[in-house]
Amino acid sequence: MGTTTFSGPLQAGTVRGGASANVGQAVLQQTATIAFGHTSAATTGIILPAGSHIIDILFDVETVWNTGTSSDLMIGDSVDPDEFAGSTTDGDLHVAGQLRMSTTASQSASRADIGTSDVEIYATVTAVSTAASAGTGTLTIVYAQD
């Protein structure tokens, strides 16, 4: 499969110039598999380009976590494990299906512009009661590069 590299806005449509020009950012996504062993901040292999705006963070639970009561997921960077998302109100990793990660005001601000450097995404799973020995899912980060 070939790859294409670009940076900056794209133009699409018939309006080529002026205030109404059809110019905008491409919406991109990257995915990574997260497993029950991500009990401390672990890199996901996802690296977002500088200046990106995180539009959405989704997590598809494919194999439910088998902890005692619940397991929570946080998404962040190497400095702050819940910089971009993470909350006990997002749902439980004990239920198969898709979770849409909610945010606090601070997390929303961090997602609006990730900064002037590329950011490597980290995931942390916190098990409540007992440690998990099973559980997998797919993390999807949807973003626009400025």
PDB file of N, CA and C in Angstrom, residues 38-119:
ATOM      1  N   HIS A  38      -1.940  -2.841  30.282  1.00  0.00           N
ATOM      2  CA  HIS A  38      -1.602  -1.408  30.281  1.00  0.00           C
ATOM      3  C   HIS A  38      -1.963  -0.784  31.636  1.00  0.00           C
ATOM      4  N   THR A  39      -1.353  -1.269  32.712  1.00  0.00           N
ATOM      5  CA  THR A  39      -1.711  -0.796  34.048  1.00  0.00           C
ATOM      6  C   THR A  39      -0.895   0.413  34.493  1.00  0.00           C
ATOM      7  N   SER A  40       0.104   0.764  33.733  1.00  0.00           N
ATOM      8  CA  SER A  40       0.795   2.032  33.940  1.00  0.00           C
ATOM      9  C   SER A  40       0.842   2.697  32.571  1.00  0.00           C
ATOM     10  N   ALA A  41       1.151   3.985  32.538  1.00  0.00           N
ATOM     11  CA  ALA A  41       1.138   4.708  31.263  1.00  0.00           C
ATOM     12  C   ALA A  41       2.028   3.989  30.256  1.00  0.00           C
ATOM     13  N   ALA A  42       1.426   3.444  29.206  1.00  0.00           N
ATOM     14  CA  ALA A  42       2.149   2.687  28.188  1.00  0.00           C
ATOM     15  C   ALA A  42       1.911   3.329  26.829  1.00  0.00           C
ATOM     16  N   THR A  43       2.960   3.435  26.039  1.00  0.00           N
ATOM     17  CA  THR A  43       2.819   4.027  24.718  1.00  0.00           C
ATOM     18  C   THR A  43       1.913   3.174  23.847  1.00  0.00           C
ATOM     19  N   THR A  44       1.138   3.838  23.023  1.00  0.00           N
ATOM     20  CA  THR A  44       0.225   3.140  22.118  1.00  0.00           C
ATOM     21  C   THR A  44       0.800   3.017  20.712  1.00  0.00           C
ATOM     22  N   GLY A  45       1.870   3.758  20.436  1.00  0.00           N
ATOM     23  CA  GLY A  45       2.414   3.804  19.082  1.00  0.00           C
ATOM     24  C   GLY A  45       1.772   4.880  18.231  1.00  0.00           C
ATOM     25  N   ILE A  46       0.786   5.583  18.770  1.00  0.00           N
ATOM     26  CA  ILE A  46       0.130   6.676  18.055  1.00  0.00           C
ATOM     27  C   ILE A  46       0.901   7.962  18.324  1.00  0.00           C
ATOM     28  N   ILE A  47       1.315   8.637  17.260  1.00  0.00           N
ATOM     29  CA  ILE A  47       1.999   9.916  17.384  1.00  0.00           C
ATOM     30  C   ILE A  47       1.230  10.927  16.546  1.00  0.00           C
ATOM     31  N   LEU A  48       0.724  11.969  17.206  1.00  0.00           N
ATOM     32  CA  LEU A  48      -0.051  12.996  16.518  1.00  0.00           C
ATOM     33  C   LEU A  48       0.864  14.153  16.133  1.00  0.00           C
ATOM     34  N   PRO A  49       0.678  14.706  14.923  1.00  0.00           N
ATOM     35  CA  PRO A  49       1.511  15.830  14.495  1.00  0.00           C
ATOM     36  C   PRO A  49       1.231  17.101  15.304  1.00  0.00           C
ATOM     37  N   ALA A  50       2.264  17.912  15.471  1.00  0.00           N
ATOM     38  CA  ALA A  50       2.146  19.179  16.196  1.00  0.00           C
ATOM     39  C   ALA A  50       0.971  19.990  15.663  1.00  0.00           C
ATOM     40  N   GLY A  51       0.274  20.677  16.568  1.00  0.00           N
ATOM     41  CA  GLY A  51      -0.831  21.538  16.185  1.00  0.00           C
ATOM     42  C   GLY A  51      -2.130  20.811  15.901  1.00  0.00           C
ATOM     43  N   SER A  52      -2.159  19.512  16.077  1.00  0.00           N
ATOM     44  CA  SER A  52      -3.384  18.762  15.786  1.00  0.00           C
ATOM     45  C   SER A  52      -4.486  19.088  16.782  1.00  0.00           C
ATOM     46  N   HIS A  53      -5.717  18.938  16.309  1.00  0.00           N
ATOM     47  CA  HIS A  53      -6.924  19.110  17.120  1.00  0.00           C
ATOM     48  C   HIS A  53      -7.559  17.736  17.234  1.00  0.00           C
ATOM     49  N   ILE A  54      -7.653  17.206  18.452  1.00  0.00           N
ATOM     50  CA  ILE A  54      -8.293  15.900  18.657  1.00  0.00           C
ATOM     51  C   ILE A  54      -9.798  16.100  18.632  1.00  0.00           C
ATOM     52  N   ILE A  55     -10.440  15.476  17.669  1.00  0.00           N
ATOM     53  CA  ILE A  55     -11.886  15.605  17.488  1.00  0.00           C
ATOM     54  C   ILE A  55     -12.638  14.613  18.360  1.00  0.00           C
ATOM     55  N   ASP A  56     -12.139  13.384  18.438  1.00  0.00           N
ATOM     56  CA  ASP A  56     -12.835  12.348  19.188  1.00  0.00           C
ATOM     57  C   ASP A  56     -11.853  11.271  19.603  1.00  0.00           C
ATOM     58  N   ILE A  57     -12.161  10.616  20.729  1.00  0.00           N
ATOM     59  CA  ILE A  57     -11.410   9.460  21.193  1.00  0.00           C
ATOM     60  C   ILE A  57     -12.425   8.359  21.449  1.00  0.00           C
ATOM     61  N   LEU A  58     -12.268   7.258  20.727  1.00  0.00           N
ATOM     62  CA  LEU A  58     -13.191   6.124  20.821  1.00  0.00           C
ATOM     63  C   LEU A  58     -12.426   4.903  21.301  1.00  0.00           C
ATOM     64  N   PHE A  59     -13.111   4.027  22.028  1.00  0.00           N
ATOM     65  CA  PHE A  59     -12.491   2.774  22.450  1.00  0.00           C
ATOM     66  C   PHE A  59     -13.496   1.654  22.258  1.00  0.00           C
ATOM     67  N   ASP A  60     -13.129   0.681  21.424  1.00  0.00           N
ATOM     68  CA  ASP A  60     -13.970  -0.486  21.161  1.00  0.00           C
ATOM     69  C   ASP A  60     -13.499  -1.651  22.021  1.00  0.00           C
ATOM     70  N   VAL A  61     -14.316  -2.028  23.015  1.00  0.00           N
ATOM     71  CA  VAL A  61     -13.995  -3.169  23.880  1.00  0.00           C
ATOM     72  C   VAL A  61     -14.347  -4.433  23.102  1.00  0.00           C
ATOM     73  N   GLU A  62     -13.322  -5.224  22.783  1.00  0.00           N
ATOM     74  CA  GLU A  62     -13.527  -6.457  22.017  1.00  0.00           C
ATOM     75  C   GLU A  62     -13.565  -7.680  22.922  1.00  0.00           C
ATOM     76  N   THR A  63     -12.675  -7.728  23.897  1.00  0.00           N
ATOM     77  CA  THR A  63     -12.702  -8.764  24.934  1.00  0.00           C
ATOM     78  C   THR A  63     -12.828  -8.031  26.257  1.00  0.00           C
ATOM     79  N   VAL A  64     -13.885  -8.302  26.999  1.00  0.00           N
ATOM     80  CA  VAL A  64     -14.136  -7.541  28.226  1.00  0.00           C
ATOM     81  C   VAL A  64     -13.055  -7.814  29.268  1.00  0.00           C
ATOM     82  N   TRP A  65     -12.792  -6.792  30.092  1.00  0.00           N
ATOM     83  CA  TRP A  65     -11.826  -6.920  31.183  1.00  0.00           C
ATOM     84  C   TRP A  65     -12.460  -7.777  32.276  1.00  0.00           C
ATOM     85  N   ASN A  66     -11.666  -8.661  32.891  1.00  0.00           N
ATOM     86  CA  ASN A  66     -12.208  -9.575  33.895  1.00  0.00           C
ATOM     87  C   ASN A  66     -11.751  -9.204  35.313  1.00  0.00           C
ATOM     88  N   THR A  67     -11.775  -7.913  35.615  1.00  0.00           N
ATOM     89  CA  THR A  67     -11.423  -7.453  36.960  1.00  0.00           C
ATOM     90  C   THR A  67     -12.610  -7.588  37.891  1.00  0.00           C
ATOM     91  N   GLY A  68     -12.369  -7.342  39.180  1.00  0.00           N
ATOM     92  CA  GLY A  68     -13.419  -7.508  40.186  1.00  0.00           C
ATOM     93  C   GLY A  68     -14.634  -6.637  39.979  1.00  0.00           C
ATOM     94  N   THR A  69     -14.475  -5.330  39.956  1.00  0.00           N
ATOM     95  CA  THR A  69     -15.628  -4.438  39.836  1.00  0.00           C
ATOM     96  C   THR A  69     -15.657  -3.678  38.534  1.00  0.00           C
ATOM     97  N   SER A  70     -14.552  -3.011  38.194  1.00  0.00           N
ATOM     98  CA  SER A  70     -14.533  -2.236  36.967  1.00  0.00           C
ATOM     99  C   SER A  70     -13.091  -1.945  36.572  1.00  0.00           C
ATOM    100  N   SER A  71     -12.934  -1.415  35.383  1.00  0.00           N
ATOM    101  CA  SER A  71     -11.635  -0.963  34.897  1.00  0.00           C
ATOM    102  C   SER A  71     -11.862   0.338  34.156  1.00  0.00           C
ATOM    103  N   ASP A  72     -10.997   1.301  34.403  1.00  0.00           N
ATOM    104  CA  ASP A  72     -11.121   2.617  33.788  1.00  0.00           C
ATOM    105  C   ASP A  72      -9.960   2.854  32.843  1.00  0.00           C
ATOM    106  N   LEU A  73     -10.195   3.616  31.783  1.00  0.00           N
ATOM    107  CA  LEU A  73      -9.189   3.905  30.776  1.00  0.00           C
ATOM    108  C   LEU A  73      -8.887   5.396  30.771  1.00  0.00           C
ATOM    109  N   MET A  74      -7.588   5.736  30.760  1.00  0.00           N
ATOM    110  CA  MET A  74      -7.149   7.130  30.635  1.00  0.00           C
ATOM    111  C   MET A  74      -6.277   7.243  29.383  1.00  0.00           C
ATOM    112  N   ILE A  75      -6.408   8.360  28.673  1.00  0.00           N
ATOM    113  CA  ILE A  75      -5.612   8.632  27.479  1.00  0.00           C
ATOM    114  C   ILE A  75      -4.858   9.938  27.716  1.00  0.00           C
ATOM    115  N   GLY A  76      -3.545   9.889  27.562  1.00  0.00           N
ATOM    116  CA  GLY A  76      -2.742  11.074  27.807  1.00  0.00           C
ATOM    117  C   GLY A  76      -1.427  11.036  27.055  1.00  0.00           C
ATOM    118  N   ASP A  77      -0.436  11.689  27.659  1.00  0.00           N
ATOM    119  CA  ASP A  77       0.902  11.708  27.077  1.00  0.00           C
ATOM    120  C   ASP A  77       1.886  11.202  28.127  1.00  0.00           C
ATOM    121  N   SER A  78       3.181  11.353  27.875  1.00  0.00           N
ATOM    122  CA  SER A  78       4.182  10.814  28.795  1.00  0.00           C
ATOM    123  C   SER A  78       4.229  11.570  30.119  1.00  0.00           C
ATOM    124  N   VAL A  79       3.680  12.778  30.173  1.00  0.00           N
ATOM    125  CA  VAL A  79       3.710  13.598  31.388  1.00  0.00           C
ATOM    126  C   VAL A  79       2.427  13.447  32.195  1.00  0.00           C
ATOM    127  N   ASP A  80       1.271  13.461  31.531  1.00  0.00           N
ATOM    128  CA  ASP A  80      -0.025  13.445  32.205  1.00  0.00           C
ATOM    129  C   ASP A  80      -0.875  12.303  31.645  1.00  0.00           C
ATOM    130  N   PRO A  81      -1.121  11.254  32.433  1.00  0.00           N
ATOM    131  CA  PRO A  81      -1.819  10.075  31.904  1.00  0.00           C
ATOM    132  C   PRO A  81      -3.263  10.314  31.472  1.00  0.00           C
ATOM    133  N   ASP A  82      -3.897  11.392  31.949  1.00  0.00           N
ATOM    134  CA  ASP A  82      -5.270  11.680  31.512  1.00  0.00           C
ATOM    135  C   ASP A  82      -5.363  13.067  30.874  1.00  0.00           C
ATOM    136  N   GLU A  83      -4.323  13.476  30.157  1.00  0.00           N
ATOM    137  CA  GLU A  83      -4.273  14.790  29.501  1.00  0.00           C
ATOM    138  C   GLU A  83      -5.433  14.990  28.528  1.00  0.00           C
ATOM    139  N   PHE A  84      -5.843  13.921  27.823  1.00  0.00           N
ATOM    140  CA  PHE A  84      -6.836  14.055  26.753  1.00  0.00           C
ATOM    141  C   PHE A  84      -8.180  13.403  27.068  1.00  0.00           C
ATOM    142  N   ALA A  85      -8.206  12.397  27.915  1.00  0.00           N
ATOM    143  CA  ALA A  85      -9.466  11.738  28.269  1.00  0.00           C
ATOM    144  C   ALA A  85      -9.226  10.768  29.414  1.00  0.00           C
ATOM    145  N   GLY A  86     -10.275  10.494  30.132  1.00  0.00           N
ATOM    146  CA  GLY A  86     -10.203   9.508  31.186  1.00  0.00           C
ATOM    147  C   GLY A  86     -11.150   9.854  32.299  1.00  0.00           C
ATOM    148  N   SER A  87     -12.042   8.942  32.559  1.00  0.00           N
ATOM    149  CA  SER A  87     -13.048   9.217  33.567  1.00  0.00           C
ATOM    150  C   SER A  87     -13.790   7.935  33.888  1.00  0.00           C
ATOM    151  N   THR A  88     -14.211   7.804  35.115  1.00  0.00           N
ATOM    152  CA  THR A  88     -15.018   6.645  35.496  1.00  0.00           C
ATOM    153  C   THR A  88     -16.422   6.738  34.910  1.00  0.00           C
ATOM    154  N   THR A  89     -16.801   7.893  34.349  1.00  0.00           N
ATOM    155  CA  THR A  89     -18.136   8.032  33.774  1.00  0.00           C
ATOM    156  C   THR A  89     -18.184   7.654  32.291  1.00  0.00           C
ATOM    157  N   ASP A  90     -17.038   7.284  31.715  1.00  0.00           N
ATOM    158  CA  ASP A  90     -17.016   6.938  30.297  1.00  0.00           C
ATOM    159  C   ASP A  90     -17.638   5.586  30.004  1.00  0.00           C
ATOM    160  N   GLY A  91     -17.798   4.782  30.992  1.00  0.00           N
ATOM    161  CA  GLY A  91     -18.318   3.443  30.766  1.00  0.00           C
ATOM    162  C   GLY A  91     -17.365   2.438  31.379  1.00  0.00           C
ATOM    163  N   ASP A  92     -17.740   1.222  31.320  1.00  0.00           N
ATOM    164  CA  ASP A  92     -16.985   0.172  31.966  1.00  0.00           C
ATOM    165  C   ASP A  92     -16.365  -0.741  30.917  1.00  0.00           C
ATOM    166  N   LEU A  93     -15.111  -1.110  31.136  1.00  0.00           N
ATOM    167  CA  LEU A  93     -14.443  -2.035  30.219  1.00  0.00           C
ATOM    168  C   LEU A  93     -14.928  -3.469  30.411  1.00  0.00           C
ATOM    169  N   HIS A  94     -15.930  -3.655  31.279  1.00  0.00           N
ATOM    170  CA  HIS A  94     -16.544  -4.972  31.480  1.00  0.00           C
ATOM    171  C   HIS A  94     -17.649  -5.248  30.471  1.00  0.00           C
ATOM    172  N   VAL A  95     -17.946  -4.283  29.617  1.00  0.00           N
ATOM    173  CA  VAL A  95     -19.034  -4.432  28.652  1.00  0.00           C
ATOM    174  C   VAL A  95     -18.464  -4.281  27.249  1.00  0.00           C
ATOM    175  N   ALA A  96     -18.732  -5.256  26.394  1.00  0.00           N
ATOM    176  CA  ALA A  96     -18.264  -5.175  25.007  1.00  0.00           C
ATOM    177  C   ALA A  96     -19.019  -4.073  24.281  1.00  0.00           C
ATOM    178  N   GLY A  97     -18.329  -3.396  23.384  1.00  0.00           N
ATOM    179  CA  GLY A  97     -18.939  -2.324  22.611  1.00  0.00           C
ATOM    180  C   GLY A  97     -18.048  -1.105  22.568  1.00  0.00           C
ATOM    181  N   GLN A  98     -18.582  -0.016  22.039  1.00  0.00           N
ATOM    182  CA  GLN A  98     -17.797   1.198  21.851  1.00  0.00           C
ATOM    183  C   GLN A  98     -18.054   2.217  22.951  1.00  0.00           C
ATOM    184  N   LEU A  99     -16.956   2.773  23.469  1.00  0.00           N
ATOM    185  CA  LEU A  99     -17.021   3.861  24.437  1.00  0.00           C
ATOM    186  C   LEU A  99     -16.548   5.134  23.758  1.00  0.00           C
ATOM    187  N   ARG A 100     -17.247   6.216  23.952  1.00  0.00           N
ATOM    188  CA  ARG A 100     -16.789   7.534  23.495  1.00  0.00           C
ATOM    189  C   ARG A 100     -16.255   8.233  24.729  1.00  0.00           C
ATOM    190  N   MET A 101     -14.969   8.583  24.698  1.00  0.00           N
ATOM    191  CA  MET A 101     -14.303   9.152  25.863  1.00  0.00           C
ATOM    192  C   MET A 101     -14.760  10.600  26.082  1.00  0.00           C
ATOM    193  N   SER A 102     -15.294  10.882  27.263  1.00  0.00           N
ATOM    194  CA  SER A 102     -15.724  12.241  27.599  1.00  0.00           C
ATOM    195  C   SER A 102     -14.530  13.034  28.125  1.00  0.00           C
ATOM    196  N   THR A 103     -14.723  14.346  28.299  1.00  0.00           N
ATOM    197  CA  THR A 103     -13.621  15.190  28.740  1.00  0.00           C
ATOM    198  C   THR A 103     -14.067  16.182  29.798  1.00  0.00           C
ATOM    199  N   THR A 104     -13.086  16.624  30.570  1.00  0.00           N
ATOM    200  CA  THR A 104     -13.270  17.746  31.480  1.00  0.00           C
ATOM    201  C   THR A 104     -12.943  19.015  30.691  1.00  0.00           C
ATOM    202  N   ALA A 105     -13.128  20.174  31.285  1.00  0.00           N
ATOM    203  CA  ALA A 105     -12.790  21.439  30.621  1.00  0.00           C
ATOM    204  C   ALA A 105     -11.293  21.486  30.292  1.00  0.00           C
ATOM    205  N   SER A 106     -10.468  21.042  31.212  1.00  0.00           N
ATOM    206  CA  SER A 106      -9.022  21.040  31.000  1.00  0.00           C
ATOM    207  C   SER A 106      -8.632  20.097  29.856  1.00  0.00           C
ATOM    208  N   GLN A 107      -9.242  18.911  29.823  1.00  0.00           N
ATOM    209  CA  GLN A 107      -8.959  17.958  28.749  1.00  0.00           C
ATOM    210  C   GLN A 107      -9.431  18.507  27.405  1.00  0.00           C
ATOM    211  N   SER A 108     -10.565  19.176  27.379  1.00  0.00           N
ATOM    212  CA  SER A 108     -11.055  19.776  26.134  1.00  0.00           C
ATOM    213  C   SER A 108     -10.073  20.803  25.606  1.00  0.00           C
ATOM    214  N   ALA A 109      -9.509  21.616  26.497  1.00  0.00           N
ATOM    215  CA  ALA A 109      -8.512  22.614  26.081  1.00  0.00           C
ATOM    216  C   ALA A 109      -7.266  21.932  25.522  1.00  0.00           C
ATOM    217  N   SER A 110      -6.842  20.845  26.132  1.00  0.00           N
ATOM    218  CA  SER A 110      -5.666  20.109  25.640  1.00  0.00           C
ATOM    219  C   SER A 110      -5.932  19.489  24.280  1.00  0.00           C
ATOM    220  N   ARG A 111      -7.160  19.041  24.055  1.00  0.00           N
ATOM    221  CA  ARG A 111      -7.518  18.418  22.784  1.00  0.00           C
ATOM    222  C   ARG A 111      -7.662  19.440  21.658  1.00  0.00           C
ATOM    223  N   ALA A 112      -7.991  20.693  21.994  1.00  0.00           N
ATOM    224  CA  ALA A 112      -8.206  21.726  20.979  1.00  0.00           C
ATOM    225  C   ALA A 112      -6.936  22.020  20.192  1.00  0.00           C
ATOM    226  N   ASP A 113      -5.793  21.940  20.835  1.00  0.00           N
ATOM    227  CA  ASP A 113      -4.502  22.168  20.174  1.00  0.00           C
ATOM    228  C   ASP A 113      -3.455  21.454  21.006  1.00  0.00           C
ATOM    229  N   ILE A 114      -2.877  20.384  20.469  1.00  0.00           N
ATOM    230  CA  ILE A 114      -1.968  19.574  21.273  1.00  0.00           C
ATOM    231  C   ILE A 114      -0.612  20.232  21.494  1.00  0.00           C
ATOM    232  N   GLY A 115      -0.341  21.360  20.818  1.00  0.00           N
ATOM    233  CA  GLY A 115       0.891  22.084  21.058  1.00  0.00           C
ATOM    234  C   GLY A 115       1.804  22.144  19.844  1.00  0.00           C
ATOM    235  N   THR A 116       3.010  22.636  20.068  1.00  0.00           N
ATOM    236  CA  THR A 116       3.943  22.911  18.969  1.00  0.00           C
ATOM    237  C   THR A 116       4.876  21.747  18.659  1.00  0.00           C
ATOM    238  N   SER A 117       4.723  20.641  19.370  1.00  0.00           N
ATOM    239  CA  SER A 117       5.537  19.448  19.114  1.00  0.00           C
ATOM    240  C   SER A 117       4.623  18.250  18.879  1.00  0.00           C
ATOM    241  N   ASP A 118       5.128  17.261  18.147  1.00  0.00           N
ATOM    242  CA  ASP A 118       4.395  16.010  17.998  1.00  0.00           C
ATOM    243  C   ASP A 118       4.144  15.417  19.380  1.00  0.00           C
ATOM    244  N   VAL A 119       3.017  14.709  19.541  1.00  0.00           N
ATOM    245  CA  VAL A 119       2.660  14.126  20.831  1.00  0.00           C
ATOM    246  C   VAL A 119       2.444  12.627  20.668  1.00  0.00           C
TER     247      VAL A 119
END
